[in-house]
Amino acid sequence: MSWLEPEPFLRGTAWRDGDRPVRADPADLGRLPRDVAARAALPIGVRVEFRAAPGTRAVELRYRAAVPAAGDALRALRHGFALWDGARCLAEVFPEPAEESVVRIELPPDGGEFVIHLPEGQAPVVRGLRPVGGALAPAPRRPRWLVHGDSITEGWWSTRPAHSWPATAGRALGLDPVNLGYAGGARGELPLAEQLSRLPGELITLAFGTNCWGAVPCSAPLLYETTRAFVTLVRRGHPATPLLLLSPVLRPAAERTGNALGATLAELRTAMEEAVRDLRAAGDARLALLPGRDLLGPEDLADGLHPNDRGHARIASAVAAALREAGFVGRAEVSPAA
């Protein structure tokens, strides 16, 4: 059978640069810090979602991806493809890394709806897919959930792409998470807010702030104003889109330690939360707040900053509960765009 075009099967996509899914507007990279632009080139959270007819024995993906160095201790695991059925991982396949190759993933004989998580750290580009026996069709579109944040949102220290908190919450809520997490970034960069305002989506979550303590230090008053400005710019393109802000989760070394401007993470968190409350008081009824301080304990952190798998699962559960409590999921206005 000839190769099927990948575009109808891809989910979690934001922008495209040629045939590459990217996570920042290629026409607007010049206004972004270089570290954010570099992370945006990785297709974090991009997945293949499809329905397989009964009797379809396998799916083959034709792809290209970066090849890890010969001395990389994890080289054999870098090109990992994971097949999921709902909340269950059915199989993982680790082909020998190659710049261009085809991977075959066996499917259950009865067919069904499946997701393939890609080796996102190797910047994969799916060139085509085809069934082995049977037939494939794109999975139904789900509401697009734009999730902006830092390395925690990007999924750092989760052991698999499917275990990041946006991926986990997206499965629980029946959403299509678009992962706009940038490791080292998400410091309230206002050009990103403008890009978010132009990106279609039915639901938005903002989860930044921890890098405003150290990477590019903020004072509490500065972060208060930055948060207000960021939300205001997003609202230019999404005036009534449900929006949840998650303030920074626990970071023990920063909670009571002042940064270069003297602000502790606890003070920065409070400033962000006050900005949300003030925007709500000013009339933004579609804005909700999830305070992040008590979502995790030290045992949920892999390195004192990034969550382990249990930590990602706890954030996912809290975010899903907050979205439900705010009435942002399960309503008619949060439905897939035509």
Short mmCIF file of C-alpha atoms in Angstrom, two decimals:
data_model
loop_
_atom_site.label_atom_id
_atom_site.label_comp_id
_atom_site.label_asym_id
_atom_site.label_seq_id
_atom_site.Cartn_x
_atom_site.Cartn_y
_atom_site.Cartn_z
CA MET A 1 0.00 0.00 0.00
CA SER A 2 1.23 3.52 -0.74
CA TRP A 3 2.21 5.84 2.09
CA LEU A 4 -0.49 8.02 3.64
CA GLU A 5 0.19 11.71 4.17
CA PRO A 6 0.94 12.27 7.88
CA GLU A 7 -0.74 15.65 8.40
CA PRO A 8 -4.30 14.35 9.08
CA PHE A 9 -2.91 11.96 11.71
CA LEU A 10 -0.73 14.41 13.66
CA ARG A 11 -1.92 15.91 16.94
CA GLY A 12 -0.34 18.34 19.37
CA THR A 13 0.84 20.54 16.51
CA ALA A 14 1.14 24.31 16.68
CA TRP A 15 3.06 25.77 13.71
CA ARG A 16 4.92 24.21 10.81
CA ASP A 17 8.26 25.15 9.31
CA GLY A 18 8.20 23.33 6.00
CA ASP A 19 7.40 19.73 6.94
CA ARG A 20 8.60 20.17 10.54
CA PRO A 21 6.13 20.72 13.40
CA VAL A 22 7.54 23.55 15.54
CA ARG A 23 6.38 25.27 18.71
CA ALA A 24 6.90 28.93 17.89
CA ASP A 25 5.84 31.01 14.91
CA PRO A 26 8.63 30.63 12.31
CA ALA A 27 7.85 34.13 11.03
CA ASP A 28 8.35 35.65 14.48
CA LEU A 29 11.47 33.92 15.86
CA GLY A 30 13.54 37.09 15.77
CA ARG A 31 11.74 38.52 18.81
CA LEU A 32 12.31 35.43 20.95
CA PRO A 33 15.33 34.68 23.15
CA ARG A 34 17.65 32.20 21.48
CA ASP A 35 17.10 29.51 24.12
CA VAL A 36 13.34 29.63 23.61
CA ALA A 37 13.69 29.55 19.82
CA ALA A 38 15.99 26.52 20.10
CA ARG A 39 13.58 24.56 22.32
CA ALA A 40 10.69 25.49 20.03
CA ALA A 41 12.36 23.54 17.22
CA LEU A 42 11.69 20.27 19.09
CA PRO A 43 8.23 18.79 18.43
CA ILE A 44 7.47 18.15 22.11
CA GLY A 45 4.05 16.58 22.53
CA VAL A 46 3.46 15.90 18.83
CA ARG A 47 1.76 12.53 18.38
CA VAL A 48 0.25 10.26 15.73
CA GLU A 49 -3.39 9.37 16.45
CA PHE A 50 -5.35 6.91 14.32
CA ARG A 51 -8.09 4.34 14.08
CA ALA A 52 -7.16 0.88 12.87
CA ALA A 53 -9.75 -1.39 11.28
CA PRO A 54 -10.06 -4.93 12.67
CA GLY A 55 -7.47 -7.17 11.10
CA THR A 56 -4.85 -4.43 10.78
CA ARG A 57 -1.73 -6.24 11.92
CA ALA A 58 0.64 -3.29 12.29
CA VAL A 59 1.34 0.30 11.38
CA GLU A 60 4.53 1.46 9.71
CA LEU A 61 5.89 4.99 10.16
CA ARG A 62 8.41 6.48 7.76
CA TYR A 63 10.38 9.15 9.56
CA ARG A 64 13.58 11.12 9.84
CA ALA A 65 15.23 12.12 13.11
CA ALA A 66 18.50 13.26 14.59
CA VAL A 67 20.93 10.43 15.33
CA PRO A 68 22.58 10.39 18.76
CA ALA A 69 26.35 10.30 19.02
CA ALA A 70 28.05 6.92 18.95
CA GLY A 71 29.20 7.29 22.57
CA ASP A 72 25.76 8.21 23.92
CA ALA A 73 25.00 5.78 26.76
CA LEU A 74 21.29 5.92 25.91
CA ARG A 75 21.74 5.69 22.15
CA ALA A 76 19.73 2.47 21.87
CA LEU A 77 16.73 4.15 23.55
CA ARG A 78 16.78 7.51 21.73
CA HIS A 79 14.53 6.42 18.84
CA GLY A 80 11.72 5.09 21.00
CA PHE A 81 8.13 4.85 19.75
CA ALA A 82 5.34 4.09 22.25
CA LEU A 83 1.90 2.75 21.31
CA TRP A 84 -0.93 3.77 23.65
CA ASP A 85 -4.56 2.71 23.86
CA GLY A 86 -6.30 5.24 26.10
CA ALA A 87 -4.42 5.26 29.42
CA ARG A 88 -2.48 2.05 28.65
CA CYS A 89 0.89 1.72 27.03
CA LEU A 90 0.66 -1.36 24.81
CA ALA A 91 4.18 -1.50 23.41
CA GLU A 92 7.45 0.32 22.97
CA VAL A 93 9.67 -0.12 19.93
CA PHE A 94 13.31 1.00 19.77
CA PRO A 95 14.70 0.76 16.23
CA GLU A 96 18.38 1.32 15.54
CA PRO A 97 18.83 5.10 15.23
CA ALA A 98 19.07 6.27 11.63
CA GLU A 99 18.57 9.63 9.96
CA GLU A 100 15.76 8.17 7.84
CA SER A 101 14.04 4.89 8.53
CA VAL A 102 10.78 2.97 8.86
CA VAL A 103 9.52 1.62 12.16
CA ARG A 104 6.90 -1.13 12.38
CA ILE A 105 4.59 -1.25 15.42
CA GLU A 106 2.36 -4.28 15.93
CA LEU A 107 -1.33 -3.64 16.70
CA PRO A 108 -3.99 -5.65 18.55
CA PRO A 109 -6.01 -7.75 16.07
CA ASP A 110 -9.39 -6.27 16.97
CA GLY A 111 -8.51 -2.75 15.85
CA GLY A 112 -9.32 0.38 17.80
CA GLU A 113 -8.10 3.92 18.39
CA PHE A 114 -4.41 4.38 19.17
CA VAL A 115 -1.76 7.00 19.86
CA ILE A 116 1.92 6.78 18.98
CA HIS A 117 4.25 8.96 21.02
CA LEU A 118 7.40 9.87 19.10
CA PRO A 119 11.07 10.23 20.17
CA GLU A 120 10.55 13.97 20.49
CA GLY A 121 14.03 14.75 21.81
CA GLN A 122 15.47 13.69 18.43
CA ALA A 123 13.33 16.18 16.48
CA PRO A 124 11.44 13.50 14.51
CA VAL A 125 9.49 14.31 11.36
CA VAL A 126 6.89 11.75 10.28
CA ARG A 127 7.07 11.42 6.49
CA GLY A 128 4.23 8.95 6.03
CA LEU A 129 2.37 6.00 7.53
CA ARG A 130 0.64 2.91 6.22
CA PRO A 131 -1.19 -0.14 7.57
CA VAL A 132 0.05 -3.69 7.34
CA GLY A 133 -3.18 -5.38 6.33
CA GLY A 134 -6.48 -3.67 7.12
CA ALA A 135 -6.83 0.10 7.02
CA LEU A 136 -6.03 3.28 8.97
CA ALA A 137 -8.01 6.49 9.40
CA PRO A 138 -7.19 9.64 11.36
CA ALA A 139 -8.56 9.70 14.90
CA PRO A 140 -11.38 12.21 15.57
CA ARG A 141 -10.27 15.73 16.40
CA ARG A 142 -10.48 16.73 20.05
CA PRO A 143 -10.54 20.21 21.63
CA ARG A 144 -7.12 21.89 21.33
CA TRP A 145 -5.57 22.76 24.67
CA LEU A 146 -2.71 25.25 24.48
CA VAL A 147 -0.34 24.64 27.42
CA HIS A 148 2.42 27.23 27.91
CA GLY A 149 5.17 26.76 30.47
CA ASP A 150 8.79 25.94 31.18
CA SER A 151 10.78 22.70 31.42
CA ILE A 152 8.23 21.24 33.84
CA THR A 153 5.52 21.65 31.23
CA GLU A 154 7.90 20.39 28.55
CA GLY A 155 8.05 17.19 30.59
CA TRP A 156 11.53 17.16 32.10
CA TRP A 157 12.34 14.14 34.25
CA SER A 158 9.21 12.26 33.22
CA THR A 159 10.54 8.93 32.02
CA ARG A 160 8.49 8.95 28.80
CA PRO A 161 6.86 11.71 26.69
CA ALA A 162 3.46 10.19 27.50
CA HIS A 163 4.08 10.71 31.24
CA SER A 164 4.43 14.51 31.13
CA TRP A 165 1.67 16.30 32.99
CA PRO A 166 0.10 17.90 29.86
CA ALA A 167 -0.02 14.52 28.10
CA THR A 168 -1.46 12.80 31.18
CA ALA A 169 -4.11 15.46 31.82
CA GLY A 170 -4.97 15.58 28.13
CA ARG A 171 -5.75 11.86 28.13
CA ALA A 172 -7.89 12.21 31.25
CA LEU A 173 -9.88 15.11 29.84
CA GLY A 174 -10.19 14.01 26.21
CA LEU A 175 -8.22 17.02 24.96
CA ASP A 176 -5.53 17.55 22.34
CA PRO A 177 -2.69 19.11 24.36
CA VAL A 178 -0.37 21.39 22.39
CA ASN A 179 2.81 21.49 24.49
CA LEU A 180 4.30 24.99 24.47
CA GLY A 181 6.76 24.37 27.28
CA TYR A 182 10.28 25.75 26.80
CA ALA A 183 13.04 24.46 29.07
CA GLY A 184 14.88 27.40 30.60
CA GLY A 185 12.35 29.83 29.14
CA ALA A 186 8.76 30.77 29.90
CA ARG A 187 9.89 33.87 31.78
CA GLY A 188 6.89 35.91 30.74
CA GLU A 189 8.22 36.66 27.23
CA LEU A 190 5.53 38.93 25.78
CA PRO A 191 6.17 37.94 22.14
CA LEU A 192 5.12 34.42 23.14
CA ALA A 193 1.89 35.84 24.56
CA GLU A 194 1.24 37.50 21.21
CA GLN A 195 1.94 34.24 19.40
CA LEU A 196 -0.45 32.43 21.72
CA SER A 197 -3.09 35.02 20.95
CA ARG A 198 -2.89 34.10 17.25
CA LEU A 199 -2.88 30.33 17.75
CA PRO A 200 -6.28 28.60 17.55
CA GLY A 201 -7.31 26.76 20.68
CA GLU A 202 -10.39 26.05 22.78
CA LEU A 203 -8.64 26.06 26.16
CA ILE A 204 -5.44 27.64 27.50
CA THR A 205 -3.23 26.96 30.51
CA LEU A 206 -0.27 29.12 31.56
CA ALA A 207 2.26 27.52 33.92
CA PHE A 208 5.35 29.70 34.17
CA GLY A 209 7.22 31.58 36.88
CA THR A 210 9.95 29.39 38.35
CA ASN A 211 12.53 30.66 35.83
CA CYS A 212 11.66 34.20 36.87
CA TRP A 213 13.39 33.40 40.16
CA GLY A 214 16.80 32.49 38.79
CA ALA A 215 17.27 32.30 35.03
CA VAL A 216 16.19 35.90 34.44
CA PRO A 217 15.42 37.27 37.91
CA CYS A 218 12.25 39.25 38.52
CA SER A 219 11.09 41.24 41.48
CA ALA A 220 7.60 40.55 42.78
CA PRO A 221 6.18 43.85 41.41
CA LEU A 222 7.75 43.16 38.01
CA LEU A 223 6.27 39.66 37.81
CA TYR A 224 2.88 40.98 38.90
CA GLU A 225 2.86 43.41 35.97
CA THR A 226 4.35 40.83 33.58
CA THR A 227 1.60 38.35 34.44
CA ARG A 228 -1.09 40.97 33.84
CA ALA A 229 0.53 41.98 30.54
CA PHE A 230 0.93 38.37 29.39
CA VAL A 231 -2.72 37.50 30.06
CA THR A 232 -3.88 40.78 28.49
CA LEU A 233 -1.98 40.05 25.28
CA VAL A 234 -3.30 36.47 25.12
CA ARG A 235 -6.79 37.87 25.56
CA ARG A 236 -6.42 39.98 22.40
CA GLY A 237 -6.88 36.82 20.36
CA HIS A 238 -8.79 34.77 22.93
CA PRO A 239 -11.15 37.22 24.64
CA ALA A 240 -13.43 34.55 26.08
CA THR A 241 -11.37 31.35 25.83
CA PRO A 242 -11.20 29.52 29.18
CA LEU A 243 -7.78 30.20 30.69
CA LEU A 244 -6.20 28.59 33.76
CA LEU A 245 -3.02 29.92 35.33
CA LEU A 246 -0.96 27.47 37.38
CA SER A 247 1.48 29.30 39.65
CA PRO A 248 4.93 27.77 40.30
CA VAL A 249 5.08 24.40 42.01
CA LEU A 250 7.37 23.65 44.92
CA ARG A 251 11.08 24.45 44.51
CA PRO A 252 12.58 23.98 47.98
CA ALA A 253 15.86 25.81 47.34
CA ALA A 254 14.04 28.91 46.11
CA GLU A 255 11.04 29.16 48.41
CA ARG A 256 12.71 31.34 51.06
CA THR A 257 15.88 32.36 49.24
CA GLY A 258 16.03 35.74 47.57
CA ASN A 259 17.16 35.96 43.94
CA ALA A 260 19.42 38.68 42.52
CA LEU A 261 16.61 41.19 43.07
CA GLY A 262 15.81 39.90 46.55
CA ALA A 263 12.58 38.07 45.67
CA THR A 264 11.86 34.59 46.98
CA LEU A 265 9.89 32.14 44.87
CA ALA A 266 7.11 32.34 47.47
CA GLU A 267 6.90 36.10 46.86
CA LEU A 268 6.92 35.66 43.09
CA ARG A 269 4.18 33.05 43.32
CA THR A 270 2.05 35.38 45.42
CA ALA A 271 2.54 38.18 42.88
CA MET A 272 1.33 35.98 40.03
CA GLU A 273 -1.68 34.80 42.00
CA GLU A 274 -2.59 38.38 42.96
CA ALA A 275 -2.40 39.39 39.30
CA VAL A 276 -4.91 36.68 38.39
CA ARG A 277 -7.26 37.63 41.19
CA ASP A 278 -7.11 41.30 40.19
CA LEU A 279 -7.82 40.48 36.54
CA ARG A 280 -10.79 38.41 37.63
CA ALA A 281 -12.04 41.25 39.82
CA ALA A 282 -11.73 43.55 36.81
CA GLY A 283 -14.16 41.38 34.87
CA ASP A 284 -12.30 38.40 33.35
CA ALA A 285 -14.79 35.71 34.32
CA ARG A 286 -13.14 33.06 32.12
CA LEU A 287 -9.86 33.18 34.04
CA ALA A 288 -9.11 30.68 36.80
CA LEU A 289 -6.21 30.15 39.19
CA LEU A 290 -4.57 26.97 40.47
CA PRO A 291 -2.04 27.77 43.23
CA GLY A 292 0.96 25.52 42.68
CA ARG A 293 2.75 25.58 46.06
CA ASP A 294 1.05 22.61 47.68
CA LEU A 295 0.61 20.35 44.66
CA LEU A 296 3.93 18.55 45.20
CA GLY A 297 6.10 17.45 48.08
CA PRO A 298 9.88 17.03 48.03
CA GLU A 299 9.41 13.32 47.33
CA ASP A 300 7.70 14.23 44.02
CA LEU A 301 10.79 16.02 42.68
CA ALA A 302 13.54 14.20 40.81
CA ASP A 303 16.21 16.85 41.32
CA GLY A 304 14.73 19.47 43.64
CA LEU A 305 13.09 21.27 40.72
CA HIS A 306 11.62 18.94 38.09
CA PRO A 307 8.89 16.42 38.96
CA ASN A 308 9.41 12.69 38.69
CA ASP A 309 6.67 10.58 37.11
CA ARG A 310 4.61 10.68 40.30
CA GLY A 311 5.00 14.45 40.44
CA HIS A 312 3.85 14.83 36.84
CA ALA A 313 0.86 12.62 37.60
CA ARG A 314 -0.04 14.75 40.63
CA ILE A 315 0.14 17.97 38.63
CA ALA A 316 -1.98 16.40 35.88
CA SER A 317 -4.61 15.34 38.40
CA ALA A 318 -4.72 18.79 40.01
CA VAL A 319 -4.95 20.60 36.67
CA ALA A 320 -7.71 18.29 35.45
CA ALA A 321 -9.65 18.84 38.69
CA ALA A 322 -9.20 22.63 38.46
CA LEU A 323 -10.40 22.72 34.85
CA ARG A 324 -13.45 20.66 35.76
CA GLU A 325 -14.20 22.76 38.86
CA ALA A 326 -13.99 25.96 36.82
CA GLY A 327 -16.42 24.52 34.28
CA PHE A 328 -13.82 24.77 31.52
CA VAL A 329 -14.24 21.18 30.30
CA GLY A 330 -17.42 19.35 29.44
CA ARG A 331 -19.17 22.45 28.09
CA ALA A 332 -20.41 23.09 24.60
CA GLU A 333 -18.07 26.03 24.09
CA VAL A 334 -15.06 23.76 24.67
CA SER A 335 -15.55 21.66 21.55
CA PRO A 336 -13.32 20.95 18.59
CA ALA A 337 -13.08 23.79 16.09
CA ALA A 338 -14.64 23.05 12.73
#
